[in-house]
Tab-separated table of C-alpha atoms in Angstrom:
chain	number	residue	atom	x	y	z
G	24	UNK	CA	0.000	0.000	0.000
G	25	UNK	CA	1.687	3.126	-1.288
G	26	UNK	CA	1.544	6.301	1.528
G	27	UNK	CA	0.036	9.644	-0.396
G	28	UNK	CA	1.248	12.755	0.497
G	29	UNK	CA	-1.714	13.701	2.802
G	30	UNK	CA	-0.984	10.992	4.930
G	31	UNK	CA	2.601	12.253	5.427
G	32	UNK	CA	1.853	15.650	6.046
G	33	UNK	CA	-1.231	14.095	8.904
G	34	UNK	CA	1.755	11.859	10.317
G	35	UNK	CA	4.138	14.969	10.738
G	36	UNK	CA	1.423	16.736	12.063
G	37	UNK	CA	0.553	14.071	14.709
G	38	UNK	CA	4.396	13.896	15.649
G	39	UNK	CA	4.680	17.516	16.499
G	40	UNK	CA	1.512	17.755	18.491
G	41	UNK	CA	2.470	14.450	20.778
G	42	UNK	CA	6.873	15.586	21.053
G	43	UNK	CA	5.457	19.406	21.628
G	44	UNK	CA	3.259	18.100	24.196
G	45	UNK	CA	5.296	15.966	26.031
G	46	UNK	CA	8.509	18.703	25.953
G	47	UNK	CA	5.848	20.613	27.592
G	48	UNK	CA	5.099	18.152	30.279
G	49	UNK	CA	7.499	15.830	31.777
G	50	UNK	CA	9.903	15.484	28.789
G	51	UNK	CA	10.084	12.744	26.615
G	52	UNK	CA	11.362	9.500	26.972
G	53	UNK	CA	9.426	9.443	30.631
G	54	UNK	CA	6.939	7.301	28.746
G	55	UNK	CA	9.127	4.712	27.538
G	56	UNK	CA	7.612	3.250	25.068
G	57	UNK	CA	4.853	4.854	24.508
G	58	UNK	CA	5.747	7.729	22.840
G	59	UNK	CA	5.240	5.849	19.433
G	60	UNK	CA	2.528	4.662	20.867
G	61	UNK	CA	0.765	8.166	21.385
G	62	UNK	CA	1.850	9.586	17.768
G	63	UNK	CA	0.245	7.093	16.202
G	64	UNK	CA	-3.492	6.793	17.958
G	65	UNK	CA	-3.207	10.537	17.388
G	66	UNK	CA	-2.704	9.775	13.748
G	67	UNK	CA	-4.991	6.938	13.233
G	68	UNK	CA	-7.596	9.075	15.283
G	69	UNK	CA	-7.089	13.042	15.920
G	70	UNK	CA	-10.771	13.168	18.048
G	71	UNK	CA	-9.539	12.446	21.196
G	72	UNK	CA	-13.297	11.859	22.196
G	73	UNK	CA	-12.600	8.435	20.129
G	74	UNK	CA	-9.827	7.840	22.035
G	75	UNK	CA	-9.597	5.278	25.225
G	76	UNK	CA	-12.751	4.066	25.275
G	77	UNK	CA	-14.174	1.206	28.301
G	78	UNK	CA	-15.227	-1.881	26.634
G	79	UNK	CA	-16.453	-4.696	28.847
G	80	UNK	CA	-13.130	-4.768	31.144
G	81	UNK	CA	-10.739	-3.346	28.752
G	82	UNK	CA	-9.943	-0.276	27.319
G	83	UNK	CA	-9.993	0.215	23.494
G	84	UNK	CA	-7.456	2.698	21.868
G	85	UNK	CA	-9.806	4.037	19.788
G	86	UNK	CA	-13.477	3.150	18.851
G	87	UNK	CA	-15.023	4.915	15.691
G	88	UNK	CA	-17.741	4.037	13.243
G	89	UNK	CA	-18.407	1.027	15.427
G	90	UNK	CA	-14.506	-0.126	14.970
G	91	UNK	CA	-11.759	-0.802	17.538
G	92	UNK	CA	-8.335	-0.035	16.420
G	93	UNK	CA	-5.777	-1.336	18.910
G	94	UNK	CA	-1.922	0.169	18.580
G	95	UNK	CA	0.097	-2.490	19.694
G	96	UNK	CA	4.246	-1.450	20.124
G	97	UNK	CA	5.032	-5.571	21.170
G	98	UNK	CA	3.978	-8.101	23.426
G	99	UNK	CA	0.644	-9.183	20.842
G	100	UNK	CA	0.578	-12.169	23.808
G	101	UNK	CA	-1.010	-9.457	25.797
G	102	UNK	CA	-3.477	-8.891	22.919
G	103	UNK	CA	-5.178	-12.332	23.620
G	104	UNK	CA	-7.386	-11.603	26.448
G	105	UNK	CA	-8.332	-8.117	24.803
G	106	UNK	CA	-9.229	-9.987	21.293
G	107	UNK	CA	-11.332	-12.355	23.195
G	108	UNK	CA	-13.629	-9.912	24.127
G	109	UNK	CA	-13.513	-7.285	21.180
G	110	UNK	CA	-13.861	-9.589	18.562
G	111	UNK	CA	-17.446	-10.831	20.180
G	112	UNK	CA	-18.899	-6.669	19.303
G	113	UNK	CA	-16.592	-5.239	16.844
G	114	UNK	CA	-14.231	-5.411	13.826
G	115	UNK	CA	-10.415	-4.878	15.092
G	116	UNK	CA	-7.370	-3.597	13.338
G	117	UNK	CA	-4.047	-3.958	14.991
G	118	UNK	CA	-1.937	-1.360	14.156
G	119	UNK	CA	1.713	-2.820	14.480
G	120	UNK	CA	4.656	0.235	13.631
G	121	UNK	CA	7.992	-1.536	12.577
G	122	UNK	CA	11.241	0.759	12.703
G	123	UNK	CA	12.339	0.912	9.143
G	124	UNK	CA	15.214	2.941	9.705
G	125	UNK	CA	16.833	3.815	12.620
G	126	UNK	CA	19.509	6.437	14.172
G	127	UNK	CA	20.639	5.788	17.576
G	128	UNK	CA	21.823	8.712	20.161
G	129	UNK	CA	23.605	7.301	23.617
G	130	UNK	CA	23.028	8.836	26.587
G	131	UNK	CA	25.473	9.757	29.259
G	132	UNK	CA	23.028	9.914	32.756
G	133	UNK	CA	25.639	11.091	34.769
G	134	UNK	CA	26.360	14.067	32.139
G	135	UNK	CA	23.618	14.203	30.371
G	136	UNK	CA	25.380	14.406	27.495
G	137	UNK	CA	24.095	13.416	24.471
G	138	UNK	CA	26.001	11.343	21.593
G	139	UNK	CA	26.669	11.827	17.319
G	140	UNK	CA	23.357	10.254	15.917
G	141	UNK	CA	24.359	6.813	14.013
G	142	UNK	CA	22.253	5.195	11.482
G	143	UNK	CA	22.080	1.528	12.380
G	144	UNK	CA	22.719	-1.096	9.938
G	145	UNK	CA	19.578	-2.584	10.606
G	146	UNK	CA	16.594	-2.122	7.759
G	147	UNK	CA	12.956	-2.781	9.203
G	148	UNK	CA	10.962	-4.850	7.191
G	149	UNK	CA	6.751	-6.182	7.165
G	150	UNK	CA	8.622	-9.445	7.985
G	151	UNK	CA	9.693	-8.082	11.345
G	152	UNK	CA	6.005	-8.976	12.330
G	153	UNK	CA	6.234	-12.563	12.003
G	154	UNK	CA	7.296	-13.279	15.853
G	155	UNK	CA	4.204	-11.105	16.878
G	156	UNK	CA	1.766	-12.833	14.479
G	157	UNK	CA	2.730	-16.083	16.083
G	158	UNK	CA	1.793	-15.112	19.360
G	159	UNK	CA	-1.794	-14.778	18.190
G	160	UNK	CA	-2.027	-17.145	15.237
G	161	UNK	CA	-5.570	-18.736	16.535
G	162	UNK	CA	-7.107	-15.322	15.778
G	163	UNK	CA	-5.555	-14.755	12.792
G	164	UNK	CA	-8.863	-16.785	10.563
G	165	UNK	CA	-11.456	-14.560	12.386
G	166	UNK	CA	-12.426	-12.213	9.129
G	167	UNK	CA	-13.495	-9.143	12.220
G	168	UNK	CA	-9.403	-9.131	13.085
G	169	UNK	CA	-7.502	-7.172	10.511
G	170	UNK	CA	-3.648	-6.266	10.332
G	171	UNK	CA	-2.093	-2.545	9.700
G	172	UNK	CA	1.331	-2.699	9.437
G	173	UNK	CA	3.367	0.327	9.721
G	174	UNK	CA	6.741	0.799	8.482
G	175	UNK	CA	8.214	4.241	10.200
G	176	UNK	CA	11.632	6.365	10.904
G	177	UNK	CA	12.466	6.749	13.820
G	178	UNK	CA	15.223	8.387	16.399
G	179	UNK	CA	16.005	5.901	19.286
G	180	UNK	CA	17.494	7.602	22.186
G	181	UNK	CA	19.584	4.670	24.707
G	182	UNK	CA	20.857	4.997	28.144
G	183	UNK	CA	24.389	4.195	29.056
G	184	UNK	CA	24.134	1.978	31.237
G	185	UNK	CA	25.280	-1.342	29.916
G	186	UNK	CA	27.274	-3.723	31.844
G	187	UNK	CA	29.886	-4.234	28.836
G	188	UNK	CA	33.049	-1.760	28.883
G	189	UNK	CA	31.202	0.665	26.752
G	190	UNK	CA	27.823	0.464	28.932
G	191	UNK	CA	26.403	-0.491	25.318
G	192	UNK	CA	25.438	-3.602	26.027
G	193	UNK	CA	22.794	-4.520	28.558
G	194	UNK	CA	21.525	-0.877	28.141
G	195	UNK	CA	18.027	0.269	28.424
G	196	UNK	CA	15.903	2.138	25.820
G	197	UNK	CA	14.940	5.536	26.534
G	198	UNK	CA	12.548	6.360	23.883
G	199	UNK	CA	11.576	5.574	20.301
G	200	UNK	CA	10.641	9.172	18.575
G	201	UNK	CA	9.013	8.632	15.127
G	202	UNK	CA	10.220	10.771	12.347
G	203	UNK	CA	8.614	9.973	9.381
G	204	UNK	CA	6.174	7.668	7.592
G	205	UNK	CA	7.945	5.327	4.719
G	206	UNK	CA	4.739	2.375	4.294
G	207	UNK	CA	1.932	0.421	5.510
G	208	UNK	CA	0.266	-3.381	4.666
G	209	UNK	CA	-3.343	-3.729	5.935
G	210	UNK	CA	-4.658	-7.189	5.959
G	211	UNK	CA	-8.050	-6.963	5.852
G	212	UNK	CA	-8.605	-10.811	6.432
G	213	UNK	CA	-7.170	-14.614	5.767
G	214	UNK	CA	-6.568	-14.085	2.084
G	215	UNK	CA	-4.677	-11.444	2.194
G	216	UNK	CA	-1.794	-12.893	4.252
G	217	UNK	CA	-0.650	-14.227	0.772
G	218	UNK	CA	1.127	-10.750	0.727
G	219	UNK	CA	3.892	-11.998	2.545
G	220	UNK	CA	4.745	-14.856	-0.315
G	221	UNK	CA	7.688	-13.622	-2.039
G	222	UNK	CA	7.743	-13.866	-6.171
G	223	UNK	CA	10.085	-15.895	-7.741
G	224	UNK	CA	9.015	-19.600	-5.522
G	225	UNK	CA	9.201	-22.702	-7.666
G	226	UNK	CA	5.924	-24.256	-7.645
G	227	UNK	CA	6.584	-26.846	-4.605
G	228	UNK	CA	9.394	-24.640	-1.997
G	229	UNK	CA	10.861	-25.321	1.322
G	230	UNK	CA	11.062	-22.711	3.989
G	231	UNK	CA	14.781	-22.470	2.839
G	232	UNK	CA	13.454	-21.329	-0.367
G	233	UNK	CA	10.736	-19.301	0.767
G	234	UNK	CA	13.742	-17.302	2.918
G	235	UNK	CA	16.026	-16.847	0.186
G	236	UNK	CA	13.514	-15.295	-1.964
G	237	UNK	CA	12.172	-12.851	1.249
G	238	UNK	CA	15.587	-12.362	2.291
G	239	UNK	CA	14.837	-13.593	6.027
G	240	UNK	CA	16.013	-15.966	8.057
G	241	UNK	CA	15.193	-19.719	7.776
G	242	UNK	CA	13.466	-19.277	11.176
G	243	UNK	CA	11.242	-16.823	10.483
G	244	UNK	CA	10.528	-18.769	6.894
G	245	UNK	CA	9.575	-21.767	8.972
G	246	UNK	CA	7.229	-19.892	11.446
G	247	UNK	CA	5.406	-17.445	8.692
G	248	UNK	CA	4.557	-20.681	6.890
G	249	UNK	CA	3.157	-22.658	9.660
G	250	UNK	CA	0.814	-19.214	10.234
G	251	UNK	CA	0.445	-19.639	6.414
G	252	UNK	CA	-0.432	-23.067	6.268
G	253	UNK	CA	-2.929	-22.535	9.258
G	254	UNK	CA	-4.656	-19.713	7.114
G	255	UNK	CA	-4.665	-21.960	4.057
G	256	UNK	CA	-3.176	-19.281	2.013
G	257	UNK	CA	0.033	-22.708	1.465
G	258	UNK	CA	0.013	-26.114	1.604
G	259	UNK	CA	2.107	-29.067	2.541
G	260	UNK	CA	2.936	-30.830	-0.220
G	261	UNK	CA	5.074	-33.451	0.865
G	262	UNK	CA	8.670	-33.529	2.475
G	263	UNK	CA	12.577	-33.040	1.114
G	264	UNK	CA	14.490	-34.737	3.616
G	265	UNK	CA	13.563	-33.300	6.956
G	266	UNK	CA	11.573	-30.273	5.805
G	267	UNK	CA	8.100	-30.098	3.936
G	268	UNK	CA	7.421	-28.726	0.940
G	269	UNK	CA	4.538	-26.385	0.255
G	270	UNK	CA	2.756	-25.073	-2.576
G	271	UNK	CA	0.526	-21.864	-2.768
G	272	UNK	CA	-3.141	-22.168	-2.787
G	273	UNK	CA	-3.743	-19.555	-4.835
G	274	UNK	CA	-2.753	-17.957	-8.158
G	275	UNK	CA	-0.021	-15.850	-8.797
G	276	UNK	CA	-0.334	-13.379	-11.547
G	277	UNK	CA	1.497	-13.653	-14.757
């Protein structure tokens, strides 16, 4: 799904209004995590009367139009008892932001001083979901639960306080501060997880296949195609030597 220019200039706007407010506040980074968090429920839904709304014995992120949208950082595990309830009144969409690119500050808490931004070497991808997507693969068939995936910039701002020799390692996260907006997958049911099969699959593939043409790692091959398998968006076909081999249920264009 392509990001238009509106949508950009609605994400910058939702950026300023949550940093501005926190500077204003307590400073960020005293929310952990949730700085992300806040941007985007303010992006996904600027009425805050829409906004953290009781439903049975949970709280819903945001409730429009007779739709929950849930913004969920990590931890979908904690998503279970939530969807349980939810998915019995409403439609959900999980919004899930992945960091696409990254640049890291350090921070000296004795000194306060801050470090030279560095771009890590590490590119987000819609992959990145795969762990999370496991976690609640038995909901994953109900057609009311839809997927938003959100590919983002962001600055990531790390505490020195490591136990290695360069208090790197060990250290704790700050705050994640997005930055921009780069992409976004919504899966609006079962079908559409056949997004995440890669072109260029001979017509029976192991998962070592499967990885080489998505550029991930064998593990995450083997754990996207179980979900995929369990969605019936693959198949098992048979086995080569220890591994199966699957085949896609549907058609690929030509």
């Amino acid at each position: 799904m392509s990001i238009c220019d509106n949508d950009i200039i609605l994400f910058h706007q939702a950026c300023r209004e949550i940093i501005n407010r926190e500077r204003a506040s307590m400073g960020i980074g005293t929310l952990s995590e949730k700085t992300v968090h806040a941007v985007l429920k303010r992006f996904y839904e600027p009425d805050p009367e829409h906004q953290e709304i009781p439903v049975e014995n949970f709280v819903a992120d945001i409730l429009r139009d007779g739709e929950i949208i849930e913004i969920q950082t990590r931890g979908f595990n904690k998503l279970r008892r939530k969807l349980d309830t939810f998915l019995k009144y409403y439609p959900v969409t999980i919004v899930y932001p992945i960091i696409h690119t990254k640049w890291l500050y350090w921070i000296n808490e004795e000194t306060g001083e801050l470090s030279p931004k560095r771009k890590s070497p590490k590119t987000g991808t819609f992959y990145d979901a795969v762990p999370e997507l496991y976690k609640i693969k038995m909901y994953l068939d109900n057609p009311n639960l839809h997927l938003c995936l959100v590919l983002i910039d962001a600055d990531e701002y790390l505490l020195l306080n490591g136990w290695s020799r360069d208090r790197k390692k060990g250290s704790s996260r700050f705050d994640r501060i997005p930055v921009e907006l780069v992409d976004e997958l919504y899966i609006g049911g079962p079908a559409d997880y056949r997004l995440f099969v890669p072109e260029g699959l001979p017509e029976n593939y192991t998962s070592k296949d499967f990885a080489k043409a998505a550029h991930i790692p064998v593990g995450y091959a083997q754990t996207l195609l179980g979900i995929l398998y369990f969605l019936h968006v693959v198949e098992r076909t048979g086995k080569s030597g220890h591994s199966y081999t699957y085949r896609n249920t549907f058609k690929t264009p030509e």
